[in-house]
Short mmCIF file of C-alpha atoms and ligand atoms in Angstrom, two decimals:
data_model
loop_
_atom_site.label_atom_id
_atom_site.label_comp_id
_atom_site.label_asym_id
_atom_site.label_seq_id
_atom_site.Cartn_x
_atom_site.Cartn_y
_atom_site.Cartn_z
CA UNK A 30 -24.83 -21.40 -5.79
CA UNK A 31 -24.94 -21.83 -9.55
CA UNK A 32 -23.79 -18.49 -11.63
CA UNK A 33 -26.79 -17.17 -13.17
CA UNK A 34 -27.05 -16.67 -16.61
CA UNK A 35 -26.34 -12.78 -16.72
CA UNK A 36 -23.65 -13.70 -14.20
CA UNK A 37 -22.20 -16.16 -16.85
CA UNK A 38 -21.73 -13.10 -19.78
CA UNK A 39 -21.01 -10.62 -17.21
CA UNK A 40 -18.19 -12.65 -16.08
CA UNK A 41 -17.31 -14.21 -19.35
CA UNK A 42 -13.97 -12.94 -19.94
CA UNK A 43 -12.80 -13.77 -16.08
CA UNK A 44 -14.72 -17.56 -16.47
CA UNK A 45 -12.55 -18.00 -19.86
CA UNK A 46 -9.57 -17.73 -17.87
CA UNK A 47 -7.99 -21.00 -16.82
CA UNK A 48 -6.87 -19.30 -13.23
CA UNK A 49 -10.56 -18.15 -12.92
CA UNK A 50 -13.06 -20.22 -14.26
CA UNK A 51 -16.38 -20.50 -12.63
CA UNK A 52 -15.24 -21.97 -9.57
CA UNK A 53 -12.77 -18.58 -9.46
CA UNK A 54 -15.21 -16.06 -9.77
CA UNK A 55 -17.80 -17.75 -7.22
CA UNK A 56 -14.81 -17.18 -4.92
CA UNK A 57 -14.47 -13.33 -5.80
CA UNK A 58 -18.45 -13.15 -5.47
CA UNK A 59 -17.85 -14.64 -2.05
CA UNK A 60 -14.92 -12.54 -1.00
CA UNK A 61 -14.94 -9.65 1.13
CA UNK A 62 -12.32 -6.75 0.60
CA UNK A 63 -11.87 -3.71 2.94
CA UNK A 64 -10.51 -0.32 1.16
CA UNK A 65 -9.65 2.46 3.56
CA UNK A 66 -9.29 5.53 1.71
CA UNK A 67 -11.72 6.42 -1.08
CA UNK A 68 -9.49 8.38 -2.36
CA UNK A 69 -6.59 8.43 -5.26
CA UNK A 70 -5.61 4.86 -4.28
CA UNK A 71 -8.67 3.45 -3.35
CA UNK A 72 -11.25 5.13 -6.14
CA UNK A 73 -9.62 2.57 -8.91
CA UNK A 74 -9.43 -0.49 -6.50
CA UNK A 75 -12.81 -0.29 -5.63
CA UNK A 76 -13.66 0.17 -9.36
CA UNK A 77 -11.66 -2.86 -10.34
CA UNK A 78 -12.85 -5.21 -7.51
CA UNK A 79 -16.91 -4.02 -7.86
CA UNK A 80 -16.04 -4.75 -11.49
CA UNK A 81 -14.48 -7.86 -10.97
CA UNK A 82 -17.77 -9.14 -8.84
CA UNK A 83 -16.07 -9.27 -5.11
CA UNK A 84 -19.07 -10.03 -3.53
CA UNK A 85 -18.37 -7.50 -0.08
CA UNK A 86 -16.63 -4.44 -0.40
CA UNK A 87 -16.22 -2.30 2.62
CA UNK A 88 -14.96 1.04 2.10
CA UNK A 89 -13.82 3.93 4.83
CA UNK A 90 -13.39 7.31 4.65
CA UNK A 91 -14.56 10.05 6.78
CA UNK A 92 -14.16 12.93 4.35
CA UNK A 93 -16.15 14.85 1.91
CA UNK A 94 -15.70 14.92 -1.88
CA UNK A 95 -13.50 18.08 -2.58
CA UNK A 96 -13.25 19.92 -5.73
CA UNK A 97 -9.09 19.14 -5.78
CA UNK A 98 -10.40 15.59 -5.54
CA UNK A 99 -11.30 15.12 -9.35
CA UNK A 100 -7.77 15.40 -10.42
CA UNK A 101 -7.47 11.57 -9.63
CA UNK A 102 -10.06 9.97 -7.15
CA UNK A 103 -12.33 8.83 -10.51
CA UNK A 104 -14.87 6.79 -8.53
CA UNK A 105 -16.00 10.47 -7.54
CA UNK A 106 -18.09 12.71 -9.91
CA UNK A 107 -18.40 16.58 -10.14
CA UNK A 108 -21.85 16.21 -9.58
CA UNK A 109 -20.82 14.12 -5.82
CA UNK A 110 -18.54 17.47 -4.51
CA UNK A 111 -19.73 18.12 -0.91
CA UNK A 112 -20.86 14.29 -0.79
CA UNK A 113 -19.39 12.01 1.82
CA UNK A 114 -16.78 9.89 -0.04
CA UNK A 115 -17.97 6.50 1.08
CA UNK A 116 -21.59 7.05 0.09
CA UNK A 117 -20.16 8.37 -3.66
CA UNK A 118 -18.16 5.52 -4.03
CA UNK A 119 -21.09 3.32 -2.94
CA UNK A 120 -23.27 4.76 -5.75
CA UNK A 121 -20.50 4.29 -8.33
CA UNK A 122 -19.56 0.72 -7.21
CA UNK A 123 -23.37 -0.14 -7.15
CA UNK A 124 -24.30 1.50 -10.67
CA UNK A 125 -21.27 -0.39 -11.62
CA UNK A 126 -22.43 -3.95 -10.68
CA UNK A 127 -25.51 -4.95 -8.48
CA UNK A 128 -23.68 -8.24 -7.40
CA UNK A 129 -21.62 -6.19 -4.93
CA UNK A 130 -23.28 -5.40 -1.54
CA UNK A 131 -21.21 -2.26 -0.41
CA UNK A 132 -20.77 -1.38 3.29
CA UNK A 133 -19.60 2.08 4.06
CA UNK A 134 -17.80 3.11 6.92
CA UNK A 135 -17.90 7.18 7.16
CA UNK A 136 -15.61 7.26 10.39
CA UNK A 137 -11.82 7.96 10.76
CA UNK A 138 -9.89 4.34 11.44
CA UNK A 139 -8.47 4.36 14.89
CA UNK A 140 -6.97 2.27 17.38
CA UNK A 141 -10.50 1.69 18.61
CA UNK A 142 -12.41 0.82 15.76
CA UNK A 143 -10.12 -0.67 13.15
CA UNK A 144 -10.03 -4.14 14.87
CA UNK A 145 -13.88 -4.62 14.70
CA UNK A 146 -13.59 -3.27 11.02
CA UNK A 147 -11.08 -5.59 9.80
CA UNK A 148 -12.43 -8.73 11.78
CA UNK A 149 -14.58 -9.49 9.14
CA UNK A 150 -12.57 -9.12 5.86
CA UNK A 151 -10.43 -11.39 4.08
CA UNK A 152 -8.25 -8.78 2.59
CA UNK A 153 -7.71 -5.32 3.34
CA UNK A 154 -6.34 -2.69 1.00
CA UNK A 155 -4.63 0.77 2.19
CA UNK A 156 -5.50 3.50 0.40
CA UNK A 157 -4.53 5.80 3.16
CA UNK A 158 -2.44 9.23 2.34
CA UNK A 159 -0.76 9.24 5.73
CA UNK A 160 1.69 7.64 8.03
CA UNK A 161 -0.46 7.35 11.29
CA UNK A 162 -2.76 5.40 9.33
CA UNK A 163 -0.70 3.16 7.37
CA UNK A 164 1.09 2.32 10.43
CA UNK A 165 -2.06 1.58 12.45
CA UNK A 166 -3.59 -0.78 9.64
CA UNK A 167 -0.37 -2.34 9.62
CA UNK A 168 -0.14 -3.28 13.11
CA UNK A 169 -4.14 -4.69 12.98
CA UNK A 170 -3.39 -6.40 10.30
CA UNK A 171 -0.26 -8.27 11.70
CA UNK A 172 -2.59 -8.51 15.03
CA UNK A 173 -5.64 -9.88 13.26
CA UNK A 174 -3.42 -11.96 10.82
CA UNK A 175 -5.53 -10.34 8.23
CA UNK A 176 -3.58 -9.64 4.78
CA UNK A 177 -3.17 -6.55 3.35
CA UNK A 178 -1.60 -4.21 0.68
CA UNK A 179 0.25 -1.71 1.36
CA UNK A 180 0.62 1.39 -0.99
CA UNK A 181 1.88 5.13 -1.27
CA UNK A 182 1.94 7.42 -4.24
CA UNK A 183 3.89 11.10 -4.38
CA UNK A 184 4.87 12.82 -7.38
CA UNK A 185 5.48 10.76 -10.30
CA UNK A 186 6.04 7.77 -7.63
CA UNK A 187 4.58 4.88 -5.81
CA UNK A 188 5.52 2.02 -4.48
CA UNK A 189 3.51 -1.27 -3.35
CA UNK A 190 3.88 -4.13 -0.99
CA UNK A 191 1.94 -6.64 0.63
CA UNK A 192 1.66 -8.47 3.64
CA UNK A 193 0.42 -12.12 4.42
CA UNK A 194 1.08 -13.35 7.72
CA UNK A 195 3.59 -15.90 8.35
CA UNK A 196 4.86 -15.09 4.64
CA UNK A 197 7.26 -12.21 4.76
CA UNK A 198 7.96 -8.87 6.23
CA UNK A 199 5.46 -6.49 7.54
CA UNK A 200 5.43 -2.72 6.44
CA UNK A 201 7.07 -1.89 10.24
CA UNK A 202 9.69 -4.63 9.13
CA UNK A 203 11.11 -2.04 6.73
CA UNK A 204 9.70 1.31 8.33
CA UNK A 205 10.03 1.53 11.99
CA UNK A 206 7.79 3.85 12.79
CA UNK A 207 6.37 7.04 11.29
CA UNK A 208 8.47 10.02 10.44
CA UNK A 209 7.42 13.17 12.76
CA UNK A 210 5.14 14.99 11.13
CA UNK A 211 5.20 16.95 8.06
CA UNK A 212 8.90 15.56 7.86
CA UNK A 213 8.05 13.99 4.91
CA UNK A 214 5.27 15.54 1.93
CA UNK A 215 2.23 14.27 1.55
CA UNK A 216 0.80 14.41 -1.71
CA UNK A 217 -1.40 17.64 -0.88
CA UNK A 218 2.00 19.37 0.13
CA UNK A 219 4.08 17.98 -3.20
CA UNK A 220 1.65 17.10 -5.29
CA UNK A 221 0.82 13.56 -7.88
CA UNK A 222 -0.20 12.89 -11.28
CA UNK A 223 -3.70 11.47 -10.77
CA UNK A 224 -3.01 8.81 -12.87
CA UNK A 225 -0.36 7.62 -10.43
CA UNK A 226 -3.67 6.32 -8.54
CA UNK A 227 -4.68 4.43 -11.38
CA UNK A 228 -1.23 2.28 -11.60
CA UNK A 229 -1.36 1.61 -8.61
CA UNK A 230 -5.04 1.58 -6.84
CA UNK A 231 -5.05 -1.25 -9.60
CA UNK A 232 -2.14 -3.01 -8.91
CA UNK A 233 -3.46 -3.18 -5.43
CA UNK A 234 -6.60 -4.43 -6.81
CA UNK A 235 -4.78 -7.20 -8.66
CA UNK A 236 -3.01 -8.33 -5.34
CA UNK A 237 -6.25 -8.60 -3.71
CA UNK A 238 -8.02 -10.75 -6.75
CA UNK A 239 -4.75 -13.44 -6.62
CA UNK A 240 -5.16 -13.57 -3.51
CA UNK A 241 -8.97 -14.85 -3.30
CA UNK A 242 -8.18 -16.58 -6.45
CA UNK A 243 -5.21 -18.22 -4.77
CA UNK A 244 -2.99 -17.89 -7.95
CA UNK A 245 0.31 -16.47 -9.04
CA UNK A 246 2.71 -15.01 -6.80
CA UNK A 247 1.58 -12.24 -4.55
CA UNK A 248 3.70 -8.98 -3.60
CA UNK A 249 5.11 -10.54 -0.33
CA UNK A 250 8.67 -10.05 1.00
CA UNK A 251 9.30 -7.70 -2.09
CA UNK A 252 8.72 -3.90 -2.15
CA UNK A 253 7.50 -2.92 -5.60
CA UNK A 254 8.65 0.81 -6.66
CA UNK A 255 7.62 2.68 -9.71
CA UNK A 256 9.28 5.68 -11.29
CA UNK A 257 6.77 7.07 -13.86
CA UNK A 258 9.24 9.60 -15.20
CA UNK A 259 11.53 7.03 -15.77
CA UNK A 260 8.99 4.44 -16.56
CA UNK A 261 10.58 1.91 -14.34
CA UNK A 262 9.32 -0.93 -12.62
CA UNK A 263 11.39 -2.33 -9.67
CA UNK A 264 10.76 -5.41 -7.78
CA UNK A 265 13.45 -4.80 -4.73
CA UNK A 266 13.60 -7.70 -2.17
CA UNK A 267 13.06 -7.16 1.72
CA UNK A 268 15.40 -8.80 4.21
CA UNK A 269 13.40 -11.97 5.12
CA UNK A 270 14.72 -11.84 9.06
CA UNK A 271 11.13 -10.91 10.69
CA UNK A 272 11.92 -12.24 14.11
CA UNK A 273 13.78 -8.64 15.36
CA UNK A 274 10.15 -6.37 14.08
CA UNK A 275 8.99 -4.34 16.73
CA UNK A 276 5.25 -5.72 15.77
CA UNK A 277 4.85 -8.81 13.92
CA UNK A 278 8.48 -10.09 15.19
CA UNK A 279 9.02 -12.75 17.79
CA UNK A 280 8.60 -10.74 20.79
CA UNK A 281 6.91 -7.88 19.78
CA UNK A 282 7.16 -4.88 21.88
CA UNK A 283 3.60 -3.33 20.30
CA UNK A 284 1.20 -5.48 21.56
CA UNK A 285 -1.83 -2.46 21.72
CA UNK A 286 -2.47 -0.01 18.61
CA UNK A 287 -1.13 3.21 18.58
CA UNK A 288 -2.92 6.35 17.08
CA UNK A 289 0.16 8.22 15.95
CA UNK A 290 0.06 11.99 15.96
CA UNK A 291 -1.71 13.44 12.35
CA UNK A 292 -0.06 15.97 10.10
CA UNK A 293 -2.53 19.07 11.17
CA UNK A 294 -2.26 20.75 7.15
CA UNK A 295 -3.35 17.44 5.98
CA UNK A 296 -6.33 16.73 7.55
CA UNK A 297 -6.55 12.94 8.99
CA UNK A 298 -8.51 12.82 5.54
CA UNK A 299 -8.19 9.23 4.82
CA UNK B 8 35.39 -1.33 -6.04
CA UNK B 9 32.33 -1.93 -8.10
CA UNK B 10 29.01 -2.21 -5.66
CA UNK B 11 25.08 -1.89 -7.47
CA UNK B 12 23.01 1.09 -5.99
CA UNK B 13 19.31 0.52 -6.96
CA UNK B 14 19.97 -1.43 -9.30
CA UNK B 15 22.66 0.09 -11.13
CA UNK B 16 26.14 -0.88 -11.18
CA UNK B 17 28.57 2.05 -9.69
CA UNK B 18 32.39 2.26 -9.21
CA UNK B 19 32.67 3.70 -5.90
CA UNK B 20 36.17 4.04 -3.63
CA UNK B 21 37.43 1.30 -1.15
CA UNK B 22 36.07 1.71 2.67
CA UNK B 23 32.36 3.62 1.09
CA UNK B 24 30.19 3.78 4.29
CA UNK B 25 26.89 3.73 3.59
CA UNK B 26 26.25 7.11 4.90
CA UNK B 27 28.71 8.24 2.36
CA UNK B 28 27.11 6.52 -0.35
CA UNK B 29 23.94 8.85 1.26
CA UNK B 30 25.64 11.46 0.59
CA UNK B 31 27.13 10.53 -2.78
CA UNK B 32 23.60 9.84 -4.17
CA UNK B 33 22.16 12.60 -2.85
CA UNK B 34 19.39 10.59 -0.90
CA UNK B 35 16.41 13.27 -0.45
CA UNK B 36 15.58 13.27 3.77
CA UNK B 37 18.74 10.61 4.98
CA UNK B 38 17.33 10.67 8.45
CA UNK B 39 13.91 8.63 6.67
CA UNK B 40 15.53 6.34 4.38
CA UNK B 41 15.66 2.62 4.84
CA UNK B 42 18.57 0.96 3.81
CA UNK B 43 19.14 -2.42 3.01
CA UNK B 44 22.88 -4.15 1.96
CA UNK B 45 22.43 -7.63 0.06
CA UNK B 46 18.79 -7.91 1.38
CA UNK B 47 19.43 -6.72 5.13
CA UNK B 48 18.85 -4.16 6.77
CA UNK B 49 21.31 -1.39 8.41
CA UNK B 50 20.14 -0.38 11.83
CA UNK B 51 19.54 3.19 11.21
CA UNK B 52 22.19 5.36 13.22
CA UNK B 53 24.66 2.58 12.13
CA UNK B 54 25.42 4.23 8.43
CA UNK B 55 28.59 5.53 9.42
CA UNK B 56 30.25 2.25 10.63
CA UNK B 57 28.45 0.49 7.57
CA UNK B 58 31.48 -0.36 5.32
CA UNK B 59 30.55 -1.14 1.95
CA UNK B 60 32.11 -4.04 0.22
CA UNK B 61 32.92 -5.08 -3.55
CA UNK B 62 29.82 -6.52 -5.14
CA UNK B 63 27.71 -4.90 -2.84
CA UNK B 64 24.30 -4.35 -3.43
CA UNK B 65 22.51 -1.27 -2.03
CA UNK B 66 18.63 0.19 -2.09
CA UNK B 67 17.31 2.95 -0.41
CA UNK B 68 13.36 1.89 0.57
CA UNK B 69 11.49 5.38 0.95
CA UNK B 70 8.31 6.62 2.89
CA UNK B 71 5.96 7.40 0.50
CA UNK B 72 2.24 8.54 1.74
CA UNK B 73 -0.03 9.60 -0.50
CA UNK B 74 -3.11 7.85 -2.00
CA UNK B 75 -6.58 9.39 0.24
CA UNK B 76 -6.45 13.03 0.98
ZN1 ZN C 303 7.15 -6.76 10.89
#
């Protein structure tokens, strides 16, 4: 299908690029990207990629928009407070650009759903604020051989990976399995600068667009950390040796999802 | 010996274990921390046979959740 005219200026500054060209951004309209999480992380990656013209974005989240929200989860207004988060985000993303048909998923992930979520995606982003879940998308994604980014934010921190299969480690390559809960803050209990979100909902956003577009190098078998206090960027290489990984490793021991025990303070709130 | 910790180059004494070098660096929640020498990983519950050697080079890989909420 030819770009249409509107399409053309809309586009213009993506089509100029040599990586992109028309041919690029008829594979972004054609590309389907699952965000779970509308939330700090997600809220800029869905921007970016309804911007960007990805044809198919899925988003799920089962909460509500909440006043503490605003802070950093921009695809939410004051105006959407009380509104479920996927059906906000839908109206932003829409308003935003009519090329992109949203799907919204208002339902907590599990280990009985997220398989028939994923199935249909070519790239899944985790905007997810706990370790249950990021665990659990991990392990579909390694079982689906579905690609995905990882990412967490705390504080004045975050950090970003991302997984292709047969190209690197997995996230349960470097974390085993989740710490027991409340071990370790979420960002509720310790708190982030909402612009944290921002670096790196879009960073996330970028791995998914390089990876439609096929170009560049993508995040794989490194684990990128950023210290905004310290405004440092780290690209630290993961050990490459896959085959002992309890999930994506050559003889896994998880061969069925697990829904991991929730903090209770933090609500499951994707 | 010199080893790199994150990055950073560090003159540490002969025979540093890695849970040591925990210590040393004040790692926030040891019991959560990956740790990897020259791109491998340590088993965790091995940090206090994990010798360090000169020219070592150590990172501490952290949980970090966040993002939804
Ligand atoms: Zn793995």
């Amino acid at each position: 299908m030819a770009l249409s005219n509107e399409q053309i200026e809309r586009y213009s500054r993506h089509i100029i690029l040599k990586e992109v060209g028309a041919k690029g951004q008829k594979k972004l309209l054609g590309a389907k990207v699952l965000i779970i999480g509308a939330g700090g992380l997600g809220a800029p990656a869905a921007m970016y990629l309804a911007a960007a013209g990805v044809g198919t974005i899925g988003i799920a989240d089962a909460d509500e928009v909440d006043l503490s929200n605003l802070q950093r989860q921009i695809i939410h207004q004051t105006k959407d407070v009380g509104k479920p988060k996927v059906q906000s985000a839908k109206e932003t993303m829409e308003a935003m650009n009519p090329d992109v048909n949203v799907i919204t998923y208002h339902e907590f992930i599990n280990s009985g759903n997220i398989l028939d979520i994923i199935k249909d995606y070519d790239f899944i982003i985790d905007g997810t604020d706990n370790f249950p879940a990021k665990f659990l998308i991990n392990d579909a994604c390694v079982m689906a051989k579905k690609p995905f980014s990882h990412a967490g934010i705390i504080r004045f921190q975050g950090q970003l990976m991302t997984y292709v299969p047969g190209q690197g480690p997995c996230y349960r390559c470097v974390f085993k399995e989740p710490p027991p809960k409340d071990a370790v803050p979420t960002c509720k209990q310790a708190g982030v600068i909402g612009a944290m979100g921002g670096v790196i909902g879009s960073l996330q956003a970028m791995e998914a667009v390089k990876y439609i577009l096929g170009v560049g190098e993508l995040l794989t078998g490194y684990l990128l950390t950023y210290d905004a206090l310290k405004m440092q960027f780290r690209k630290v290489k993961l050990p490459s040796d896959t085959h002992s990984c309890a999930v994506c490793g050559d003889h896994p021991s998880i061969t069925k999802l697990i829904d991991y025990e929730q903090a209770e303070c933090d609500g499951v709130g994707l | 010996m010199k080893i790199t910790v994150a990055g950073v180059s560090k003159e540490v004494k002969d025979g540093l274990t890695v849970a040591q070098l925990v210590i040393d660096e004040n790692v926030e929640m040891p019991q959560y921390v990956t740790v990897t020498v020259n791109d491998d990983f340590v088993e965790s519950g091995t940090f206090e046979q994990a010798v360090l050697h000169e020219g070592d080079s150590v990172e501490f890989l952290y949980f970090m959740g966040g993002g939804a909420e």
